[in-house]
Tab-separated table of C-alpha atoms and ligand atoms in Angstrom:
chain	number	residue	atom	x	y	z
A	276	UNK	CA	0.000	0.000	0.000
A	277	UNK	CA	2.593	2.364	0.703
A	278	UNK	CA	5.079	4.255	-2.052
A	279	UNK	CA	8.035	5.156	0.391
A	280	UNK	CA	9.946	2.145	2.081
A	281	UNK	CA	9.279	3.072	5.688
A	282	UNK	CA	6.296	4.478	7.435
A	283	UNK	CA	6.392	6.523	10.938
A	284	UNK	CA	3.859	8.510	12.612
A	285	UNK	CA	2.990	9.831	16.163
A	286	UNK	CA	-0.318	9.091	17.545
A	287	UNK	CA	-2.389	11.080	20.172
A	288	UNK	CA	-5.171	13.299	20.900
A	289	UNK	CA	-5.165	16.085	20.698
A	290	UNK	CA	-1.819	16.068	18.201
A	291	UNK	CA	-2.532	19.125	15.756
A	292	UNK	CA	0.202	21.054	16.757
A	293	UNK	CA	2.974	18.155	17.311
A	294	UNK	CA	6.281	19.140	15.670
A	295	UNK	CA	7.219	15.749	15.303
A	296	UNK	CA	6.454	15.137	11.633
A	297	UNK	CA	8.245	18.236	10.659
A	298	UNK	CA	11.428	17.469	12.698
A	299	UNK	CA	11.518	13.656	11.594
A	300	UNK	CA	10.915	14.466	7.716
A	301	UNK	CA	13.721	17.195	7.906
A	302	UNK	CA	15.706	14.660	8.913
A	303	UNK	CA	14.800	12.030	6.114
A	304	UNK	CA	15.037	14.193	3.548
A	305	UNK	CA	18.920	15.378	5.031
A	306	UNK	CA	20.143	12.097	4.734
A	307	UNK	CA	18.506	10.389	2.115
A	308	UNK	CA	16.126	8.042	3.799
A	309	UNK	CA	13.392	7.094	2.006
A	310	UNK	CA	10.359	7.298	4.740
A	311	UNK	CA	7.113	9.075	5.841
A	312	UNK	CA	6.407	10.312	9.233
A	313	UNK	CA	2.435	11.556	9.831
A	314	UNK	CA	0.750	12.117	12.928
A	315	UNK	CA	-2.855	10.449	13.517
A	316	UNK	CA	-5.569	11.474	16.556
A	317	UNK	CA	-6.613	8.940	18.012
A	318	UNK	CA	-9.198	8.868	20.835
A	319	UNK	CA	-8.466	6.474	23.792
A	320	UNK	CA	-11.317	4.656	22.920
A	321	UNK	CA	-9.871	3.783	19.862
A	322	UNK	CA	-6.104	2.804	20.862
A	323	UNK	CA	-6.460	-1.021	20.103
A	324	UNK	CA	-7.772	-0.752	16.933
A	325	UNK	CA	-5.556	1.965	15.743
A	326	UNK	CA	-2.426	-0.144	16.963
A	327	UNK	CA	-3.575	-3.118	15.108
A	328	UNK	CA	-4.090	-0.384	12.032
A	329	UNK	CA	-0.407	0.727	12.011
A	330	UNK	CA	0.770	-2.924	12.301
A	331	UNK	CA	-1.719	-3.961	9.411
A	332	UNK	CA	-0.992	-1.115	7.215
A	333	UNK	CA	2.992	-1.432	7.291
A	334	UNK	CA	4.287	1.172	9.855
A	335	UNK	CA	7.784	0.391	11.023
A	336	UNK	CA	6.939	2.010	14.314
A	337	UNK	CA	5.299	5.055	15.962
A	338	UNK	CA	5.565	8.124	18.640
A	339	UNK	CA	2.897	7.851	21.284
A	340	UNK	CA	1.978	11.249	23.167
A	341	UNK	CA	-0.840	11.745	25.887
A	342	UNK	CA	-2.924	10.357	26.372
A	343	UNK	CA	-1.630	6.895	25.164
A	344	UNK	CA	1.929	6.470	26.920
A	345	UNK	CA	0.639	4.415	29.664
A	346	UNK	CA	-2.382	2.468	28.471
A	347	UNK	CA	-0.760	1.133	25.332
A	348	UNK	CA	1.647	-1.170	27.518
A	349	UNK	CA	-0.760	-3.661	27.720
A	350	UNK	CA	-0.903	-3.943	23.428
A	351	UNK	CA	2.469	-4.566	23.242
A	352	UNK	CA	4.663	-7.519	23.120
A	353	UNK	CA	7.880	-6.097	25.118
A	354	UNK	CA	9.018	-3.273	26.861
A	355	UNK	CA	12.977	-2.177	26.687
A	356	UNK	CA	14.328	-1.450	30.373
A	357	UNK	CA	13.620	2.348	29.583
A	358	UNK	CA	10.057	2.029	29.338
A	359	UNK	CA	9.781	-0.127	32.456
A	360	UNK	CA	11.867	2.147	34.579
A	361	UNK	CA	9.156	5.062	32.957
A	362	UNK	CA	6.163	2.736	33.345
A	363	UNK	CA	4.973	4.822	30.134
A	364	UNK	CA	6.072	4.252	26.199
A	365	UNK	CA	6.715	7.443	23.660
A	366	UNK	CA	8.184	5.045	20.941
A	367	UNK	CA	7.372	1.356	19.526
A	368	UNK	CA	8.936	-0.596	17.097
A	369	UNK	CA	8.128	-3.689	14.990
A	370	UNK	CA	10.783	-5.979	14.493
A	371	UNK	CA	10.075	-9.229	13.659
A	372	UNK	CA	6.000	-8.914	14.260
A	373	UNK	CA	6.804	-8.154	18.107
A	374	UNK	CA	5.722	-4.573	19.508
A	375	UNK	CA	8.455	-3.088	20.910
A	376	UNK	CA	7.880	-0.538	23.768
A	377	UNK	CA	10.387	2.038	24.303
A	378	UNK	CA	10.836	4.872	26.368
A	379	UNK	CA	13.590	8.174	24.885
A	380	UNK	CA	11.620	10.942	26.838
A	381	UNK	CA	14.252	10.907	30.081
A	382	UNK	CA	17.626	9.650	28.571
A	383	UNK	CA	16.478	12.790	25.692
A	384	UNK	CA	16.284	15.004	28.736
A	385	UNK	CA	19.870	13.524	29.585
A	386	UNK	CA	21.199	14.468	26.539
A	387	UNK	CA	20.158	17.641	25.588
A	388	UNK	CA	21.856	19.323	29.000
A	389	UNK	CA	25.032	16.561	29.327
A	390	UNK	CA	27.046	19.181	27.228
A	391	UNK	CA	26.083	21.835	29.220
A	392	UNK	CA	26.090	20.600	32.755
A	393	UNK	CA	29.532	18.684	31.817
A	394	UNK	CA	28.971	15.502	33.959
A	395	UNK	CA	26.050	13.919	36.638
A	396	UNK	CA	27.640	12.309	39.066
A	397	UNK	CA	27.123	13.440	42.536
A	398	UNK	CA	25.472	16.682	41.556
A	399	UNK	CA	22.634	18.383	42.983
A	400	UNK	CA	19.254	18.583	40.368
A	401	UNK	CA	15.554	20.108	41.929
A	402	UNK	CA	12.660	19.410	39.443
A	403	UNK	CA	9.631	21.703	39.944
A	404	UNK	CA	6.770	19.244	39.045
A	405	UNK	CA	5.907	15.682	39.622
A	406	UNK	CA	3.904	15.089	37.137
A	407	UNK	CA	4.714	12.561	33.694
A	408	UNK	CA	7.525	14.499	32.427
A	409	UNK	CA	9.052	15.043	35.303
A	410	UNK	CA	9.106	11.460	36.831
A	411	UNK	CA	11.091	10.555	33.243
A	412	UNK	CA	13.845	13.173	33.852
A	413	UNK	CA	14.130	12.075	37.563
A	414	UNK	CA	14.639	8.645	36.555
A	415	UNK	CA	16.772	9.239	34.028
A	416	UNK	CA	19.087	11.841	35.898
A	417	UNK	CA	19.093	9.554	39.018
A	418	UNK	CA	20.454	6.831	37.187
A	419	UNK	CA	23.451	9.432	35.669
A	420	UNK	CA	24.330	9.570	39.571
A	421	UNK	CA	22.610	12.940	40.221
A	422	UNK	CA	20.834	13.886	43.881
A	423	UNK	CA	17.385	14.569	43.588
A	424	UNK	CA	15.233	17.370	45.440
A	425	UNK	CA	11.594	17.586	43.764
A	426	UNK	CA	8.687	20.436	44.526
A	427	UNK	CA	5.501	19.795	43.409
A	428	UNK	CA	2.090	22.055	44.069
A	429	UNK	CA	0.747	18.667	45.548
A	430	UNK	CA	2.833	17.323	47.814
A	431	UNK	CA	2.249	13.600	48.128
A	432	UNK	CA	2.803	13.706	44.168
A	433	UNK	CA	6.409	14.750	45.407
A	434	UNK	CA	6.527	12.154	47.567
A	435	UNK	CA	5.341	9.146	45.674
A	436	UNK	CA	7.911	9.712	42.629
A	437	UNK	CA	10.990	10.006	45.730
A	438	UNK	CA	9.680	6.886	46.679
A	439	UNK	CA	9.831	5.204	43.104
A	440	UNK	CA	13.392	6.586	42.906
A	441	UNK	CA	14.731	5.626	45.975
A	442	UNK	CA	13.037	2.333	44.934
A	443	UNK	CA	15.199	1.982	41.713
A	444	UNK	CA	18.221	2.694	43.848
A	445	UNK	CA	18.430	6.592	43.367
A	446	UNK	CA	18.928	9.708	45.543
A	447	UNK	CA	16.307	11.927	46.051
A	448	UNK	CA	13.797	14.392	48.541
A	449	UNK	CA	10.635	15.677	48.270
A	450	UNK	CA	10.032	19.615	49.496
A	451	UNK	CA	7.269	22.407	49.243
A	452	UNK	CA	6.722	24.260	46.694
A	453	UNK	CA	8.970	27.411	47.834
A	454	UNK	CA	12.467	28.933	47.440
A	455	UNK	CA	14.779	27.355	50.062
A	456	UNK	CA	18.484	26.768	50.583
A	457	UNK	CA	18.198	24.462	47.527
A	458	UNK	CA	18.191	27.482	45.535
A	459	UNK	CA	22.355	28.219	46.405
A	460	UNK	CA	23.067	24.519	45.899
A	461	UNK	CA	21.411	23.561	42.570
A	462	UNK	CA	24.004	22.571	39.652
A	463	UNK	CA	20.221	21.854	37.755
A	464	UNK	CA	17.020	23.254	38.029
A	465	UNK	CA	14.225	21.672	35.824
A	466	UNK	CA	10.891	23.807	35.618
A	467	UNK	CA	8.467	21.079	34.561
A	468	UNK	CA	5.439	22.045	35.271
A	469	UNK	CA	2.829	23.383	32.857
A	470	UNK	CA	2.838	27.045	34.667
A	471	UNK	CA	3.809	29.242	31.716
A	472	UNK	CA	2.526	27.808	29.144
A	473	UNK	CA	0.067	30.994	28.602
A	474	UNK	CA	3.163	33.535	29.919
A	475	UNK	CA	2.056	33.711	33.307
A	476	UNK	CA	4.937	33.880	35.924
A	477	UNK	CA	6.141	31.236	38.075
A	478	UNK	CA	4.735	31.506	41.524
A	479	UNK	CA	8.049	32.161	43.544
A	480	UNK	CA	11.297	34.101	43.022
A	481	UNK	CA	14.649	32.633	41.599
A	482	UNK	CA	16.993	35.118	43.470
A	483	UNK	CA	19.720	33.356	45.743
A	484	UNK	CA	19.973	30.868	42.588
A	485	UNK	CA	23.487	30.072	42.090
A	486	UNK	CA	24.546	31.697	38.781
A	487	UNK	CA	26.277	27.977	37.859
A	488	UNK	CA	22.893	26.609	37.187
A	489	UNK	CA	21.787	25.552	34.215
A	490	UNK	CA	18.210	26.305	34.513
A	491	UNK	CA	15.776	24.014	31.899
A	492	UNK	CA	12.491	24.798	31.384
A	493	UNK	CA	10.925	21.704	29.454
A	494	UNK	CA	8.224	24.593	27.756
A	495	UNK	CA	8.717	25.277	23.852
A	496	UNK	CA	6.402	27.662	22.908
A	497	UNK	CA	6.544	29.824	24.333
A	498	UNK	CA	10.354	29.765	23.277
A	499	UNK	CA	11.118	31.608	26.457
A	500	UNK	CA	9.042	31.532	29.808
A	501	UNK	CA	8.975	34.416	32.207
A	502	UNK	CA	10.603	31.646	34.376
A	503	UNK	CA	13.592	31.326	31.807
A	504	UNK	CA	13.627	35.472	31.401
A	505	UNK	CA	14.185	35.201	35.364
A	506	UNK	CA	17.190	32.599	35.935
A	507	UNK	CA	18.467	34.463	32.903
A	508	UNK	CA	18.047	37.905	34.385
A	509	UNK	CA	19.779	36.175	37.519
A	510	UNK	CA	22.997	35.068	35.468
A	511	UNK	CA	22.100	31.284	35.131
A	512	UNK	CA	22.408	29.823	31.906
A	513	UNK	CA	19.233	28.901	30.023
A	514	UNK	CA	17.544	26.328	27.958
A	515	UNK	CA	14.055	25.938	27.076
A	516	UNK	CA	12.326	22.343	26.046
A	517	UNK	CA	13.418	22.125	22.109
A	518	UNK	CA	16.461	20.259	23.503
A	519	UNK	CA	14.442	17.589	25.138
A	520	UNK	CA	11.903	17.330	22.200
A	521	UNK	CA	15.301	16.966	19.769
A	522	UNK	CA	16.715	14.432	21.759
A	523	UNK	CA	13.910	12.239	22.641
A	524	UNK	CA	13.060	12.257	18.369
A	525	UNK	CA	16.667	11.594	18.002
A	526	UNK	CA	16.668	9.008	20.062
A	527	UNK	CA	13.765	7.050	18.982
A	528	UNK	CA	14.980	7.898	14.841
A	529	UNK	CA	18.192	5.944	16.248
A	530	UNK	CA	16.336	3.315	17.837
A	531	UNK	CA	14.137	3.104	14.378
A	532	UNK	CA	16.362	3.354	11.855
A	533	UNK	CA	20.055	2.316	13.378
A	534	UNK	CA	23.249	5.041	12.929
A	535	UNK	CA	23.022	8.532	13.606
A	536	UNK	CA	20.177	10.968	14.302
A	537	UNK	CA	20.855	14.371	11.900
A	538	UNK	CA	20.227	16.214	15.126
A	539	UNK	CA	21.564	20.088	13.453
A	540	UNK	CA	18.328	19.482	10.855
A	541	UNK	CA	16.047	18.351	13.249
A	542	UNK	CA	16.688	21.137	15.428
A	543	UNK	CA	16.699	23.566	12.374
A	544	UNK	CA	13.264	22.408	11.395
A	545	UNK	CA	11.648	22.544	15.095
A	546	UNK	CA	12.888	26.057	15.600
A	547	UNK	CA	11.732	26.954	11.910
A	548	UNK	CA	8.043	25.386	12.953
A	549	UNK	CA	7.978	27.078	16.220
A	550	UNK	CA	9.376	30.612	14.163
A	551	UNK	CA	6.108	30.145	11.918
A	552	UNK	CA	3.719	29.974	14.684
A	553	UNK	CA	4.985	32.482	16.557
A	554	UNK	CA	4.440	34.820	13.297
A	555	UNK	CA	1.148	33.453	12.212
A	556	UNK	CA	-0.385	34.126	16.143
A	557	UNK	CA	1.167	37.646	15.532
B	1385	NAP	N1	9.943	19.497	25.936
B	1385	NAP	C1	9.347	18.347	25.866
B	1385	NAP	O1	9.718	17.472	25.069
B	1385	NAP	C2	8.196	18.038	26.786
B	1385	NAP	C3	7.801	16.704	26.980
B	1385	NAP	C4	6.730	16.435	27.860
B	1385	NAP	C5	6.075	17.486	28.495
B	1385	NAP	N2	6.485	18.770	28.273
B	1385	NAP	C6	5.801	19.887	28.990
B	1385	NAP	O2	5.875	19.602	30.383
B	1385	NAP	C7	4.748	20.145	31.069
B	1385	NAP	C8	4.151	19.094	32.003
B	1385	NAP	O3	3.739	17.944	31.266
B	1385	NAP	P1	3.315	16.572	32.007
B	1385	NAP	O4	3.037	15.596	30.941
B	1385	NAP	O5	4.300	16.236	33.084
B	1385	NAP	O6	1.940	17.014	32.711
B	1385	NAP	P2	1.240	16.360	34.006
B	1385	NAP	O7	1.603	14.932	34.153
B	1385	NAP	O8	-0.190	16.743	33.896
B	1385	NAP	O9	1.902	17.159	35.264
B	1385	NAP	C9	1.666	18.535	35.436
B	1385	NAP	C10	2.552	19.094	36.539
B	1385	NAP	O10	2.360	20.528	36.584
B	1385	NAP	C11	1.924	20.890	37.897
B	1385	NAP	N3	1.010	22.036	37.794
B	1385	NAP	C12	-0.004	22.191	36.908
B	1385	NAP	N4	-0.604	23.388	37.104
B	1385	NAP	C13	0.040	23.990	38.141
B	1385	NAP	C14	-0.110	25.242	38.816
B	1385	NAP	N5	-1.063	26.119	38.468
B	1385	NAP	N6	0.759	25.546	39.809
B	1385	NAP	C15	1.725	24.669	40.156
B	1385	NAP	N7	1.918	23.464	39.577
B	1385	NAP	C16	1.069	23.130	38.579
B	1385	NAP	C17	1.270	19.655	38.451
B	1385	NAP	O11	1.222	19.743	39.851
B	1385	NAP	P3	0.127	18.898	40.726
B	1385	NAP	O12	0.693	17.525	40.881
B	1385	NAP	O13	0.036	19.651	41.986
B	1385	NAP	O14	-1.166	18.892	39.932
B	1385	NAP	C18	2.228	18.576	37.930
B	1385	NAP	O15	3.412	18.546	38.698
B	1385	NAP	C19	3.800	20.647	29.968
B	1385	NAP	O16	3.976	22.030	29.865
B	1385	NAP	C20	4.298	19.962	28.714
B	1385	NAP	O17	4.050	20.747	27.569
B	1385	NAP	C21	7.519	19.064	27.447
């Protein structure tokens, strides 16, 4: 049925606005690789058919986004140790008819700030959030060797994902949802929460921060947070979430497709994408 050799997608609802099918065709197109990436809504009421669709129809694999990264576990055949260690899947593969569930959101996190934090071990990290996101990065960065300190609005949220790392043999505390002596003694500060998405501030100051930070906040558009504008203000260094949506396509295009991710044309078409919305909301 299909005229290119290789057939990817990303599936979720709502998924409109996911930059996923931009980034991976930029980076088929770079290199030569002759393949499709689309992106598909599918309602959670229809996740078991439209799995059994993508295997029926030829697709090599697939992105899953909310609300799909937990409740398609039980559709699949395995799950690599990622995944597990996640308990939620953002890429499956087919290889030899088995449905391979995969997990690149955390070790993508890991990636996009290893250059600029130069080395985990034994440093300090505080996420802001417990929520999905953030219990992939704290997984991820515990296993590097980083201690843990994790705010959340709801505390027992904060609590339960300590408990899950400490389970998995990491180092980690839970705290309220306020600046504290954390704030001198952070190498890594992660804002992962959805406040900002709609520019509204973040609800408590950043001054005391050590300017050695590097301060992430996993938000892309907008490109930069009042949050960001603050640790940057302060004299921290600054990254918004492009790196960890790079990283985590790059990773699963490796785990696809073998080799090398193109990651300068992948990041070249996200920031073109985000560039064009920006201008069309005017
Ligand atoms: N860059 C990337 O590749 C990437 C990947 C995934 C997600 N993200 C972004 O990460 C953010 C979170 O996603 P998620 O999947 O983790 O969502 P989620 O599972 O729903 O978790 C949301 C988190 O935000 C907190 N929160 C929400 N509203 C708040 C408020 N008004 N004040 C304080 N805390 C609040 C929640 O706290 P409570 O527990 O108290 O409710 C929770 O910790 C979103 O903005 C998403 O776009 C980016």
């Amino acid at each position: 049925m299909l005229a290119v050799e290789k057939h990817y997608a990303v599936i979720g609802d709502p998924i409109q606005h996911s930059l996923s099918p931009g980034m991976h065709n930029a980076g088929y197109r770079s290199l030569g690789v002759d393949a499709e990436y689309s992106r598909f809504q599918v309602e959670a009421r229809r996740l078991a058919g439209a799995v059994e669709g993508l295997r029926a129809l030829g697709f090599s694999g697939w992105n899953v986004t909310l609300p799909h990264k937990e409740s398609i576990i039980p559709l699949l055949d395995t799950l690599t140790p990622q995944a597990k260690r996640a308990g939620a899947v953002n890429t499956v593969k087919i290889h030899e008819r088995q449905l391979i569930g995969h997990n690149t959101d955390g070790d993508g996190f890991v990636r996009s700030v290893e250059e600029d934090l130069k080395g985990f071990k034994g440093k300090k990290a505080v996420l802001l959030g417990a929520g999905g996101a953030s219990k992939g990065i704290a997984l991820a960065l515990a296993e590097q060797g980083m201690q843990l300190h994790i705010l959340n609005r709801t505390p027992e949220k904060a609590m339960e994902l300590v408990q899950v790392i400490q389970h998995e043999g990491g180092r980690a505390t839970s705290g309220t949802f306020a600046p504290g002596d954390w704030l001198e003694d952070a190498d890594l500060l992660v804002q992962t929460t959805s406040v900002g998405l709609y520019n509204e501030p973040f609800p408590f100051s950043l001054a005391g921060i050590s300017k050695q930070a590097l301060v992430v906040d996993i938000i892309f558009n907008p490109i930069e947070t009042i949050f960001l504008q603050e640790a940057k203000k302060l004299g921290c260094r600054t990254q918004n979430g492009i790196g960890m949506l790079l990283y985590q396509g790059a990773l699963a295009w490796e785990f696809w497709l073998g080799g090398k991710a193109p990651v300068a044309e992948m990041r070249q078409a996200l920031k073109n994408q985000l560039l064009q919305r920006t201008v069309y909301k005017g």
